[in-house]
């Protein structure tokens, strides 16, 4: 329905073998009702379209009029003529008539197999580009090791501040809450069997082994990995990355390596911090609701099975997660090209891919540690 | 005339699209060479080939007699230190001040003391008339000022070749004249080889010593601004006079009207 006019007036009338057009025949002025009315069958004897009542005409109106004439012509015996148009309107009609384009044929639809093939090919190319990036970064890292003087300590410290110190609050808060949830959900059933004391095992094991590393990695991927992509992506668009190359500075050396080293330092520390925050949440709930206090934890936690290996198992994952998050974040940043919209797109991809990989790797770790009986 | 850069039979594809088709050029040392052509003819690509950021599919690019694509990584980086490049957007590092931007290549590649560094940076800024702006951040600069700071940065290491990528685009007449003067002055004062990629006809012809016109991967014409202005070639005339239609068609290639009109329903 045309919204702009509450009571759509009629835009044409039929009388004496002619159609009299009225009002604004423009892209904005033509009503939906008019199009509906034009689609109705017309009497056979119409032979004139009268434009003398028009107050405005544009290309869309002209197109509509020409289409109408063509339709009438097919059923009428005599040719349909256009009368009463002003000179400039006739000019417009002639121009529009000159440029009649039919809809182009739609591009051929790909079959299911072709679509799967194309997606596979794209994923393969993506993977290859990623491997090339990882190789490049490794080479640059070795070059750093060969000349330790060229390591950018200031940049590493700045990145540590951004990725680590500034993330403490959110990592701590969420781990604390996870500790509360685990103790609260797990404590109930244990309490029913009078096995309250096993809350210590439950909270200790889940927090140290899985929750703290995973929650930390996911937060860091969303918070820092995406920031890496956005920063490098924006620099790609402003040609800053090219400018670095033209100044004979390797962009990976200045943009990626400090981030990578900072992340390798920061993530284990953040996970340890998350361990303590999560345990604190667990202890709080089990003390208040199930009568298992801090004292019980201190006594029992070191004796539970899989201790203290649980702590180390959680921590071993940290460098792997750090490599995943940084390399994907930076790689997606370097893949940005074209306009600003591709920065947003790359950021989304970076977060999705790194969280996906973190969880997959975590699952692999679980199986491996299980086999190793850790 | 001694050629600073020699491009021999370079063919370059981007994906399936041919950008250069067996192109050869010589950029004389110590002069201003302009490369002109319609948008999308790969002028910027040419600069990247010279800078070794891209590798040609066939042919060679020689800078100072060295084949750029055959250089090792460290040789390439050494070569790049002697090439300045001015980007269209300026490409200043956004989180560094004007002073630090110009100081950046010096800090990276030299071990000069802080006093000397300061003198050098202010001297370079003075030469582009922006010594007073050294404390500003890139976000506070106008487009023309950003480009002048970028120019100061690209001459920080005293290169013997400087490449300008569309240096006149989107500037007001006064700033444009400033940049034109700067390019000329740099060239005359220290004998830098200047390679200029542009489609601003008037400004480019006013300062260039040698002009190459390229289109569709080929060199269409080569000569001094004067010989080009008097050229009889229809293409050169169309380009230099800025006519919308001519050998270069107004319409982007499309199926013929009849084909679109009648449709290829049975195809």
Coordinates of C-alpha atoms in Angstrom, one line a residue:
Chain A
X1 CA 0.0 0.0 0.0
X2 CA 1.2 3.5 -0.8
X3 CA 1.7 4.9 2.7
X4 CA 2.3 8.6 1.8
X5 CA -1.3 9.2 0.7
X6 CA -4.1 8.3 3.0
X7 CA -6.9 8.3 0.4
X8 CA -5.3 7.3 -2.9
X9 CA -7.1 9.2 -5.7
X10 CA -7.6 7.7 -9.0
X11 CA -4.7 8.2 -11.4
X12 CA -6.5 7.5 -14.7
X13 CA -10.1 7.3 -16.1
X14 CA -11.4 5.6 -19.2
X15 CA -13.9 7.4 -21.5
X16 CA -14.5 7.7 -25.2
X17 CA -11.9 5.1 -26.3
X18 CA -9.2 6.8 -24.4
X19 CA -7.4 6.6 -21.1
X20 CA -6.9 9.9 -19.4
X21 CA -3.9 9.9 -17.1
X22 CA -4.0 12.2 -14.1
X23 CA -1.8 13.3 -11.2
X24 CA 1.8 12.4 -10.6
X25 CA 3.1 9.5 -12.6
X26 CA 6.4 9.2 -10.9
X27 CA 8.3 6.6 -9.0
X28 CA 7.1 8.0 -5.7
X29 CA 3.7 9.3 -6.9
X30 CA 2.3 6.1 -8.5
X31 CA 0.0 4.2 -6.1
X32 CA -0.1 0.5 -5.6
X33 CA -3.8 0.7 -6.4
X34 CA -3.0 2.3 -9.8
X35 CA -0.7 -0.7 -10.7
X36 CA -3.5 -3.1 -9.6
X37 CA -6.1 -1.2 -11.7
X38 CA -3.7 -1.2 -14.7
X39 CA -3.4 -4.9 -14.5
X40 CA -7.2 -5.3 -15.0
X41 CA -8.4 -6.1 -18.5
X42 CA -9.3 -3.0 -20.6
X43 CA -12.0 -2.6 -23.3
X44 CA -10.9 -3.6 -26.8
X45 CA -11.6 -0.3 -28.5
X46 CA -9.2 1.9 -26.6
X47 CA -6.8 3.6 -29.0
X48 CA -5.6 6.7 -27.2
X49 CA -3.6 7.4 -24.1
X50 CA -4.1 11.0 -23.0
X51 CA -1.4 12.7 -20.9
X52 CA -3.0 16.1 -20.7
X53 CA -4.0 15.5 -17.0
X54 CA -0.5 14.7 -15.8
X55 CA 1.1 17.0 -13.3
X56 CA 4.4 15.1 -13.2
X57 CA 6.1 12.4 -15.1
X58 CA 9.4 10.6 -14.6
X59 CA 11.2 7.6 -16.1
X60 CA 9.2 5.2 -14.0
X61 CA 5.9 6.7 -15.1
X62 CA 7.0 6.7 -18.7
X63 CA 8.0 3.1 -18.4
X64 CA 4.5 2.3 -17.0
X65 CA 2.8 4.2 -19.8
X66 CA 4.9 2.5 -22.5
X67 CA 4.2 -0.9 -21.0
X68 CA 0.5 -0.1 -20.9
X69 CA 0.5 0.9 -24.5
X70 CA 2.2 -2.3 -25.5
X71 CA -0.4 -4.3 -23.7
X72 CA -3.3 -2.4 -25.3
X73 CA -1.6 -2.7 -28.7
X74 CA -1.7 -6.5 -28.4
X75 CA -5.5 -6.7 -28.0
X76 CA -6.6 -3.5 -30.0
X77 CA -7.2 -3.6 -33.7
X78 CA -6.0 0.0 -34.3
X79 CA -2.6 1.3 -33.2
X80 CA -2.7 3.0 -29.8
X81 CA -1.4 6.6 -29.9
X82 CA -0.2 8.9 -27.2
X83 CA -1.8 12.3 -27.1
X84 CA -1.8 15.4 -25.0
X85 CA 1.7 15.0 -23.6
X86 CA 3.8 18.1 -23.2
X87 CA 6.9 18.4 -25.3
X88 CA 9.4 17.5 -22.5
X89 CA 7.2 14.5 -21.6
X90 CA 7.2 13.3 -25.1
X91 CA 11.0 13.6 -25.1
X92 CA 11.2 11.6 -22.0
X93 CA 8.9 8.9 -23.4
X94 CA 11.1 8.7 -26.5
X95 CA 14.2 8.4 -24.4
X96 CA 12.7 5.6 -22.2
X97 CA 11.4 3.8 -25.3
X98 CA 14.9 3.8 -26.8
X99 CA 16.4 2.1 -23.8
X100 CA 14.3 -1.0 -23.2
X101 CA 16.1 -3.7 -21.4
X102 CA 14.7 -7.0 -20.6
X103 CA 15.7 -8.6 -17.3
X104 CA 19.1 -10.3 -17.8
X105 CA 19.1 -14.0 -17.5
X106 CA 19.8 -15.0 -13.9
X107 CA 23.2 -16.5 -13.4
X108 CA 23.1 -20.3 -13.6
X109 CA 22.3 -21.9 -10.2
X110 CA 25.1 -24.1 -9.0
X111 CA 24.1 -27.7 -8.2
X112 CA 24.6 -29.2 -4.8
X113 CA 27.8 -30.9 -5.7
X114 CA 29.2 -27.8 -7.3
X115 CA 28.4 -25.8 -4.2
X116 CA 30.0 -28.3 -1.9
X117 CA 33.0 -28.3 -4.3
X118 CA 33.3 -24.5 -4.3
X119 CA 33.0 -24.3 -0.5
X120 CA 35.7 -26.9 -0.1
X121 CA 38.0 -25.1 -2.5
X122 CA 37.5 -21.8 -0.7
X123 CA 38.1 -23.4 2.7
X124 CA 41.2 -25.1 1.3
X125 CA 42.5 -21.8 -0.1
X126 CA 41.8 -20.2 3.3
X127 CA 43.7 -22.9 5.1
X128 CA 46.7 -22.6 2.7
X129 CA 46.8 -18.8 3.2
X130 CA 46.7 -19.4 7.0
X131 CA 49.5 -21.9 6.8
X132 CA 51.5 -19.4 4.8
X133 CA 50.9 -16.8 7.4
X134 CA 52.0 -19.1 10.2
X135 CA 55.1 -20.0 8.3
X136 CA 55.9 -16.4 7.6
X137 CA 55.5 -15.5 11.3
X138 CA 57.6 -18.4 12.4
X139 CA 60.4 -17.3 10.0
X140 CA 60.2 -13.8 11.4
X141 CA 60.2 -15.1 14.9
X142 CA 63.4 -17.1 14.2
X143 CA 65.0 -13.9 12.8
X144 CA 64.1 -12.2 16.0
X145 CA 65.8 -14.9 18.1
X146 CA 68.9 -14.6 15.9
X147 CA 69.0 -10.9 16.7
X148 CA 67.6 -10.5 20.2
X149 CA 68.4 -6.8 20.1
X150 CA 65.7 -6.2 17.6
X151 CA 63.0 -7.5 19.9
X152 CA 60.5 -4.7 20.6
X153 CA 60.2 -4.8 24.4
X154 CA 58.1 -1.7 24.6
X155 CA 55.5 -2.9 22.2
X156 CA 55.3 -6.3 24.0
X157 CA 54.7 -4.5 27.3
X158 CA 52.0 -2.3 25.7
X159 CA 50.3 -5.4 24.3
X160 CA 50.6 -7.1 27.7
X161 CA 48.8 -4.3 29.3
X162 CA 46.0 -4.3 26.7
X163 CA 45.5 -8.1 26.5
X164 CA 46.2 -8.9 30.1
X165 CA 45.8 -6.3 32.7
X166 CA 42.8 -4.7 31.1
X167 CA 41.1 -8.1 30.9
X168 CA 41.6 -9.1 34.6
X169 CA 38.2 -7.8 35.7
X170 CA 36.0 -9.5 33.2
X171 CA 37.9 -12.8 33.3
X172 CA 37.8 -12.8 37.1
X173 CA 34.1 -11.9 37.3
X174 CA 33.0 -14.5 34.8
X175 CA 35.1 -17.3 36.3
X176 CA 33.8 -16.4 39.8
X177 CA 30.3 -16.7 38.4
X178 CA 31.1 -20.0 36.8
X179 CA 32.4 -21.3 40.1
X180 CA 29.2 -20.3 41.8
X181 CA 27.1 -22.0 39.1
X182 CA 29.0 -25.3 39.3
X183 CA 28.9 -25.5 43.1
X184 CA 25.3 -24.6 43.1
X185 CA 24.2 -27.1 40.4
X186 CA 26.5 -29.9 41.5
X187 CA 26.0 -29.4 45.2
X188 CA 22.3 -30.3 45.3
X189 CA 22.6 -33.9 44.2
X190 CA 25.7 -34.5 46.3
X191 CA 23.9 -33.1 49.3
X192 CA 21.0 -35.6 48.8
X193 CA 23.4 -38.5 49.2
X194 CA 25.2 -36.8 52.1
X195 CA 28.3 -36.5 50.0
X196 CA 28.8 -32.8 50.5
X197 CA 32.5 -33.1 50.8
X198 CA 32.8 -34.2 47.2
X199 CA 31.8 -30.7 46.2
X200 CA 35.5 -29.9 46.6
X201 CA 36.4 -32.5 44.0
X202 CA 33.7 -31.3 41.7
X203 CA 34.6 -27.6 41.8
X204 CA 38.3 -28.1 41.9
X205 CA 38.4 -30.5 38.9
X206 CA 36.0 -28.7 36.6
X207 CA 37.3 -25.2 37.3
X208 CA 41.0 -26.0 37.1
X209 CA 40.8 -28.5 34.2
X210 CA 38.2 -27.1 31.9
X211 CA 36.3 -24.0 32.9
X212 CA 39.0 -21.5 33.7
X213 CA 41.1 -22.2 30.6
X214 CA 38.1 -22.3 28.3
X215 CA 36.3 -19.3 29.7
X216 CA 39.5 -17.3 29.6
X217 CA 40.3 -18.3 26.1
X218 CA 36.9 -17.5 24.9
X219 CA 36.9 -14.1 26.5
X220 CA 40.3 -13.3 25.2
X221 CA 39.4 -14.4 21.7
X222 CA 36.3 -12.2 21.7
X223 CA 38.0 -9.2 23.4
X224 CA 41.6 -9.3 22.2
X225 CA 41.6 -11.5 19.1
X226 CA 38.9 -9.3 17.5
X227 CA 40.8 -6.2 18.4
X228 CA 43.8 -7.6 16.6
X229 CA 41.8 -8.2 13.5
X230 CA 40.2 -4.8 13.6
X231 CA 43.5 -3.0 14.2
X232 CA 45.4 -4.7 11.4
X233 CA 42.4 -4.6 9.1
X234 CA 42.0 -0.8 9.5
X235 CA 45.7 -0.4 8.9
X236 CA 45.3 -2.4 5.7
X237 CA 42.6 -0.1 4.5
X238 CA 44.5 3.1 5.3
X239 CA 47.5 1.7 3.4
X240 CA 49.5 1.8 6.6
X241 CA 50.6 -1.9 6.1
X242 CA 51.8 -1.0 2.7
X243 CA 53.5 2.1 4.0
X244 CA 55.4 -0.1 6.6
X245 CA 56.6 -2.3 3.8
X246 CA 57.7 0.7 1.7
X247 CA 59.7 1.8 4.8
X248 CA 61.5 -1.6 4.7
X249 CA 59.8 -2.8 7.8
X250 CA 58.1 -6.2 7.8
X251 CA 54.5 -5.7 9.0
X252 CA 54.5 -9.1 10.7
X253 CA 57.6 -8.2 12.7
X254 CA 56.1 -5.0 14.0
X255 CA 52.4 -6.0 14.2
X256 CA 52.2 -9.7 14.9
X257 CA 55.3 -10.7 16.9
X258 CA 54.8 -8.4 19.9
X259 CA 51.2 -9.5 20.1
X260 CA 52.2 -13.1 20.0
X261 CA 54.8 -12.8 22.7
X262 CA 52.5 -10.8 24.9
X263 CA 49.7 -13.3 24.5
X264 CA 52.0 -16.2 25.3
X265 CA 52.9 -14.5 28.6
X266 CA 49.5 -13.2 29.4
X267 CA 47.2 -16.2 28.8
X268 CA 48.8 -18.6 31.4
X269 CA 48.6 -15.8 34.0
X270 CA 45.0 -15.0 33.2
X271 CA 44.1 -18.7 33.4
X272 CA 45.8 -18.9 36.8
X273 CA 43.9 -15.8 37.9
X274 CA 40.7 -17.4 36.6
X275 CA 41.5 -20.6 38.6
X276 CA 41.5 -18.6 41.8
X277 CA 38.4 -16.6 41.0
X278 CA 36.5 -19.7 40.0
X279 CA 37.5 -21.5 43.2
X280 CA 36.5 -18.5 45.2
X281 CA 33.0 -18.6 43.7
X282 CA 32.7 -22.3 44.4
X283 CA 33.9 -22.0 47.9
X284 CA 31.5 -19.2 48.6
X285 CA 28.4 -21.2 47.5
X286 CA 29.5 -24.5 49.2
X287 CA 30.3 -22.7 52.4
X288 CA 26.9 -20.8 52.6
X289 CA 24.7 -23.6 51.2
X290 CA 26.4 -26.9 51.9
X291 CA 28.6 -26.3 54.9
X292 CA 31.8 -27.1 53.1
X293 CA 34.1 -24.1 53.9
X294 CA 37.5 -22.8 52.9
X295 CA 39.1 -25.1 55.6
X296 CA 37.7 -28.2 53.9
X297 CA 39.0 -27.1 50.6
X298 CA 42.5 -26.5 51.9
X299 CA 42.6 -29.9 53.5
X300 CA 40.9 -31.9 50.8
X301 CA 41.8 -30.3 47.5
X302 CA 45.4 -31.5 47.4
X303 CA 44.3 -35.0 48.2
X304 CA 41.6 -35.4 45.5
X305 CA 42.4 -37.7 42.6
X306 CA 44.1 -36.0 39.6
X307 CA 45.7 -33.4 41.8
X308 CA 47.8 -31.3 41.3
X309 CA 47.9 -32.5 37.7
X310 CA 44.6 -30.8 37.0
X311 CA 46.1 -27.4 37.6
X312 CA 49.0 -28.1 35.1
X313 CA 46.6 -29.7 32.6
X314 CA 44.6 -26.5 32.6
X315 CA 47.8 -24.4 32.2
X316 CA 49.4 -26.5 29.5
X317 CA 46.6 -25.5 27.1
X318 CA 47.4 -21.8 27.6
X319 CA 50.2 -21.4 25.0
X320 CA 48.3 -23.4 22.4
X321 CA 45.2 -21.2 22.9
X322 CA 47.4 -18.1 22.8
X323 CA 48.9 -19.2 19.4
X324 CA 45.5 -20.0 18.0
X325 CA 43.9 -16.7 19.1
X326 CA 46.7 -14.4 18.0
X327 CA 47.5 -16.1 14.7
X328 CA 43.8 -16.2 13.6
X329 CA 43.2 -12.7 14.8
X330 CA 46.2 -11.3 12.9
X331 CA 45.8 -13.4 9.8
X332 CA 42.2 -12.3 9.4
X333 CA 43.3 -8.7 9.8
X334 CA 45.9 -9.1 7.0
X335 CA 43.2 -10.6 4.7
X336 CA 41.1 -7.4 4.9
X337 CA 41.0 -5.7 1.5
X338 CA 38.7 -3.2 -0.1
X339 CA 36.3 -1.2 2.0
X340 CA 35.5 -0.7 5.7
X341 CA 32.8 -3.3 5.6
X342 CA 35.3 -6.1 5.1
X343 CA 36.9 -5.2 8.5
X344 CA 33.6 -6.1 10.2
X345 CA 33.4 -9.2 8.2
X346 CA 36.9 -10.2 9.1
X347 CA 36.4 -9.5 12.8
X348 CA 33.4 -11.8 12.9
X349 CA 35.3 -14.6 11.1
X350 CA 38.3 -14.1 13.4
X351 CA 36.1 -14.6 16.6
X352 CA 34.1 -17.5 15.2
X353 CA 37.2 -19.3 13.9
X354 CA 39.3 -18.9 17.0
X355 CA 36.5 -19.9 19.4
X356 CA 35.8 -22.9 17.2
X357 CA 39.4 -24.0 17.1
X358 CA 39.9 -23.4 20.8
X359 CA 37.0 -25.7 21.7
X360 CA 38.1 -28.4 19.2
X361 CA 41.7 -28.3 20.5
X362 CA 40.3 -28.4 24.1
X363 CA 38.4 -31.6 23.2
X364 CA 41.5 -33.1 21.7
X365 CA 43.4 -32.2 24.8
X366 CA 40.8 -33.9 27.0
X367 CA 41.1 -37.2 25.1
X368 CA 44.9 -37.1 25.1
X369 CA 45.1 -36.4 28.8
X370 CA 42.6 -39.1 29.5
X371 CA 44.8 -41.6 27.5
X372 CA 47.9 -40.4 29.3
X373 CA 46.0 -40.9 32.6
X374 CA 46.8 -37.4 33.8
Chain B
X1 CA 70.7 8.7 -20.4
X2 CA 71.2 6.4 -17.4
X3 CA 68.1 4.4 -16.5
X4 CA 67.4 4.1 -12.8
X5 CA 64.6 1.6 -13.4
X6 CA 64.3 -0.6 -16.3
X7 CA 61.2 -2.7 -17.0
X8 CA 61.7 -5.3 -19.6
X9 CA 58.8 -7.3 -21.1
X10 CA 56.8 -7.5 -17.9
X11 CA 53.6 -9.4 -18.0
X12 CA 51.4 -9.5 -15.0
X13 CA 48.1 -11.2 -14.2
X14 CA 45.8 -10.6 -11.3
X15 CA 43.8 -13.7 -11.2
X16 CA 42.6 -14.3 -14.8
X17 CA 42.8 -10.6 -15.6
X18 CA 45.8 -9.4 -17.6
X19 CA 47.1 -6.1 -16.1
X20 CA 50.3 -5.8 -18.1
X21 CA 51.0 -7.3 -21.4
X22 CA 54.7 -7.5 -22.2
X23 CA 55.3 -3.9 -21.1
X24 CA 58.8 -2.2 -21.3
X25 CA 59.8 1.2 -19.9
X26 CA 62.9 3.1 -18.8
X27 CA 62.8 5.5 -15.9
X28 CA 65.8 7.9 -16.3
X29 CA 67.8 8.8 -13.3
X30 CA 67.4 12.2 -11.7
X31 CA 64.3 13.2 -13.6
X32 CA 60.6 13.2 -13.1
X33 CA 58.9 10.5 -14.9
X34 CA 55.1 10.4 -15.0
X35 CA 53.0 7.3 -15.7
X36 CA 49.5 8.2 -16.7
X37 CA 46.5 6.3 -17.8
X38 CA 42.8 5.8 -17.0
X39 CA 41.8 4.4 -13.6
X40 CA 42.2 0.7 -13.3
X41 CA 45.1 0.3 -15.8
X42 CA 47.4 -0.9 -13.1
X43 CA 49.5 2.2 -12.4
X44 CA 49.7 1.4 -8.7
X45 CA 50.4 -2.3 -9.5
X46 CA 53.4 -1.0 -11.5
X47 CA 54.7 0.7 -8.4
X48 CA 54.3 -2.5 -6.4
X49 CA 56.2 -4.4 -9.0
X50 CA 59.0 -1.9 -8.7
X51 CA 58.9 -2.1 -4.9
X52 CA 59.1 -5.9 -5.0
X53 CA 55.7 -6.3 -3.3
X54 CA 54.5 -8.2 -6.4
X55 CA 56.3 -10.4 -8.7
X56 CA 55.7 -10.3 -12.5
X57 CA 54.5 -13.4 -14.3
X58 CA 57.1 -12.8 -17.0
X59 CA 59.8 -10.3 -17.6
X60 CA 62.1 -8.4 -15.3
X61 CA 62.1 -5.2 -13.3
X62 CA 65.6 -3.8 -12.7
X63 CA 66.3 -1.1 -10.1
X64 CA 69.9 0.1 -10.2
X65 CA 70.6 -2.9 -12.4
X66 CA 69.3 -5.4 -9.8
X67 CA 66.5 -7.7 -10.8
X68 CA 64.0 -6.9 -8.0
X69 CA 62.2 -10.3 -8.1
X70 CA 65.5 -12.2 -7.8
X71 CA 66.7 -10.4 -4.7
X72 CA 66.9 -12.1 -1.4
X73 CA 64.7 -10.8 1.4
X74 CA 67.4 -8.8 3.1
X75 CA 68.7 -7.4 -0.3
X76 CA 65.1 -6.4 -1.0
X77 CA 64.8 -4.6 2.3
X78 CA 68.1 -2.8 1.7
X79 CA 66.8 -1.7 -1.7
X80 CA 63.5 -0.5 -0.2
X81 CA 65.4 1.8 2.2
X82 CA 66.7 3.7 -0.8
X83 CA 63.2 4.0 -2.3
X84 CA 60.6 6.4 -0.9
X85 CA 56.9 5.9 -1.5
X86 CA 54.2 8.4 -1.1
X87 CA 50.7 6.8 -0.8
X88 CA 47.5 8.4 -2.0
X89 CA 46.1 8.6 1.5
X90 CA 49.4 9.5 3.1
X91 CA 49.2 6.3 5.2
X92 CA 50.6 7.9 8.3
X93 CA 50.6 5.6 11.3
X94 CA 47.6 6.8 13.2
X95 CA 48.7 6.3 16.7
X96 CA 52.0 8.2 16.3
X97 CA 52.4 12.0 16.2
X98 CA 53.6 13.8 13.1
X99 CA 57.1 14.0 14.6
X100 CA 57.2 10.3 15.5
X101 CA 55.9 9.4 12.0
X102 CA 58.8 11.1 10.4
X103 CA 61.2 9.8 13.0
X104 CA 59.9 6.2 12.5
X105 CA 62.1 5.1 9.6
X106 CA 65.1 6.8 11.3
X107 CA 64.5 5.0 14.6
X108 CA 64.0 1.7 12.8
X109 CA 66.9 1.8 10.4
X110 CA 69.6 4.0 12.0
X111 CA 71.2 4.2 15.4
X112 CA 71.4 8.0 15.5
X113 CA 71.1 9.8 18.9
X114 CA 68.0 11.6 20.1
X115 CA 69.5 15.1 19.4
X116 CA 70.5 14.3 15.9
X117 CA 67.2 12.5 15.2
X118 CA 65.3 15.6 16.3
X119 CA 67.4 17.8 14.0
X120 CA 66.8 15.5 11.1
X121 CA 63.1 15.2 11.6
X122 CA 62.6 18.9 12.0
X123 CA 64.7 19.5 8.9
X124 CA 62.5 17.1 6.9
X125 CA 59.4 18.7 8.2
X126 CA 60.8 22.2 7.5
X127 CA 61.3 21.2 3.9
X128 CA 57.6 20.4 3.5
X129 CA 56.7 23.5 5.5
X130 CA 55.2 21.7 8.5
X131 CA 57.8 22.1 11.2
X132 CA 55.2 23.9 13.3
X133 CA 52.9 20.9 13.1
X134 CA 55.3 18.4 14.6
X135 CA 53.2 17.8 17.7
X136 CA 49.9 17.2 16.0
X137 CA 48.4 13.8 15.6
X138 CA 47.5 12.5 12.1
X139 CA 43.8 12.8 12.8
X140 CA 44.2 16.6 13.3
X141 CA 45.7 17.1 9.8
X142 CA 43.9 18.0 6.6
X143 CA 44.3 15.7 3.6
X144 CA 47.0 17.9 2.1
X145 CA 49.0 18.3 5.3
X146 CA 48.9 14.5 5.8
X147 CA 50.3 14.0 2.4
X148 CA 53.1 16.5 3.1
X149 CA 54.0 14.8 6.3
X150 CA 54.0 11.5 4.5
X151 CA 56.3 13.1 2.0
X152 CA 58.6 14.2 4.8
X153 CA 58.6 10.6 6.1
X154 CA 59.3 9.0 2.8
X155 CA 62.4 11.3 2.3
X156 CA 63.6 10.7 5.9
X157 CA 66.2 8.2 4.8
X158 CA 67.3 10.3 1.9
X159 CA 66.3 7.9 -0.8
X160 CA 67.5 8.2 -4.3
X161 CA 64.2 7.2 -5.8
X162 CA 60.7 8.3 -4.7
X163 CA 57.5 7.0 -6.0
X164 CA 54.3 9.1 -5.8
X165 CA 51.0 7.3 -6.0
X166 CA 48.3 9.8 -7.2
X167 CA 49.8 12.7 -5.3
X168 CA 47.3 15.2 -6.6
X169 CA 44.0 13.4 -6.0
X170 CA 41.4 15.2 -3.9
X171 CA 43.4 18.3 -3.0
X172 CA 42.3 21.9 -3.2
X173 CA 44.1 24.0 -5.9
X174 CA 46.5 25.7 -3.4
X175 CA 47.6 22.5 -1.7
X176 CA 47.9 20.9 -5.1
X177 CA 50.2 23.6 -6.3
X178 CA 52.2 23.2 -3.0
X179 CA 52.7 19.5 -3.7
X180 CA 53.7 20.2 -7.3
X181 CA 56.3 22.6 -6.2
X182 CA 57.6 20.3 -3.5
X183 CA 58.0 17.4 -6.0
X184 CA 59.8 19.7 -8.4
X185 CA 62.0 21.2 -5.7
X186 CA 63.0 17.8 -4.2
X187 CA 63.9 16.6 -7.6
X188 CA 66.0 19.7 -8.5
X189 CA 67.6 20.1 -5.1
X190 CA 69.0 16.6 -4.5
X191 CA 68.5 15.0 -7.9
X192 CA 66.1 12.3 -6.7
X193 CA 64.6 10.2 -9.4
X194 CA 60.9 10.8 -9.2
X195 CA 58.3 8.4 -10.5
X196 CA 54.8 9.8 -10.5
X197 CA 51.6 7.9 -11.1
X198 CA 48.6 10.2 -11.8
X199 CA 45.7 11.0 -14.0
X200 CA 45.7 14.7 -13.2
X201 CA 46.8 15.9 -16.6
X202 CA 47.5 19.5 -16.1
X203 CA 49.6 19.2 -12.9
X204 CA 51.5 16.1 -14.2
X205 CA 52.4 17.6 -17.6
X206 CA 53.5 20.8 -15.9
X207 CA 56.3 19.0 -13.9
X208 CA 57.1 15.8 -15.7
X209 CA 60.3 15.4 -17.8
X210 CA 59.1 12.2 -19.4
X211 CA 55.6 10.9 -19.7
X212 CA 54.4 7.3 -20.3
X213 CA 50.8 6.8 -21.2
X214 CA 49.6 3.3 -20.5
X215 CA 46.2 1.7 -21.2
X216 CA 45.0 -1.9 -21.2
X217 CA 48.4 -3.3 -20.3
X218 CA 50.4 -1.5 -23.0
X219 CA 52.5 1.6 -23.3
X220 CA 50.4 3.7 -25.6
X221 CA 52.7 6.6 -25.9
X222 CA 56.0 7.9 -24.5
X223 CA 57.5 11.3 -24.8
X224 CA 58.0 14.7 -23.3
X225 CA 54.9 16.7 -22.3
X226 CA 55.3 18.8 -25.5
X227 CA 55.4 15.9 -27.9
X228 CA 52.4 14.3 -26.2
X229 CA 50.4 17.5 -26.5
X230 CA 51.1 17.6 -30.2
X231 CA 50.4 13.9 -30.7
X232 CA 48.1 12.9 -33.5
X233 CA 47.0 9.7 -31.8
X234 CA 43.2 9.7 -31.2
X235 CA 43.7 7.9 -27.9
X236 CA 46.3 10.4 -26.6
X237 CA 44.0 13.3 -27.6
X238 CA 41.0 11.8 -25.9
X239 CA 43.0 11.2 -22.7
X240 CA 44.8 14.6 -22.6
X241 CA 41.7 16.6 -23.5
X242 CA 39.4 14.5 -21.3
X243 CA 36.8 13.6 -23.8
X244 CA 34.1 11.2 -22.5
X245 CA 33.9 9.0 -25.6
X246 CA 36.4 8.1 -28.2
X247 CA 38.8 5.1 -28.6
X248 CA 38.1 4.5 -24.9
X249 CA 34.4 3.8 -24.8
X250 CA 32.0 5.5 -22.4
X251 CA 30.1 2.2 -21.8
X252 CA 31.4 -0.6 -19.7
X253 CA 31.5 -3.7 -21.8
X254 CA 28.0 -5.2 -22.0
X255 CA 26.2 -7.7 -24.2
X256 CA 24.9 -5.9 -27.3
X257 CA 21.5 -4.2 -26.9
X258 CA 19.9 -6.7 -29.2
X259 CA 21.3 -9.6 -27.2
X260 CA 19.9 -8.1 -23.9
X261 CA 16.7 -7.1 -25.6
X262 CA 15.9 -10.3 -27.3
X263 CA 17.3 -12.4 -24.4
X264 CA 19.1 -15.6 -24.8
X265 CA 16.2 -17.6 -23.6
X266 CA 17.2 -20.8 -25.3
X267 CA 20.8 -20.5 -24.2

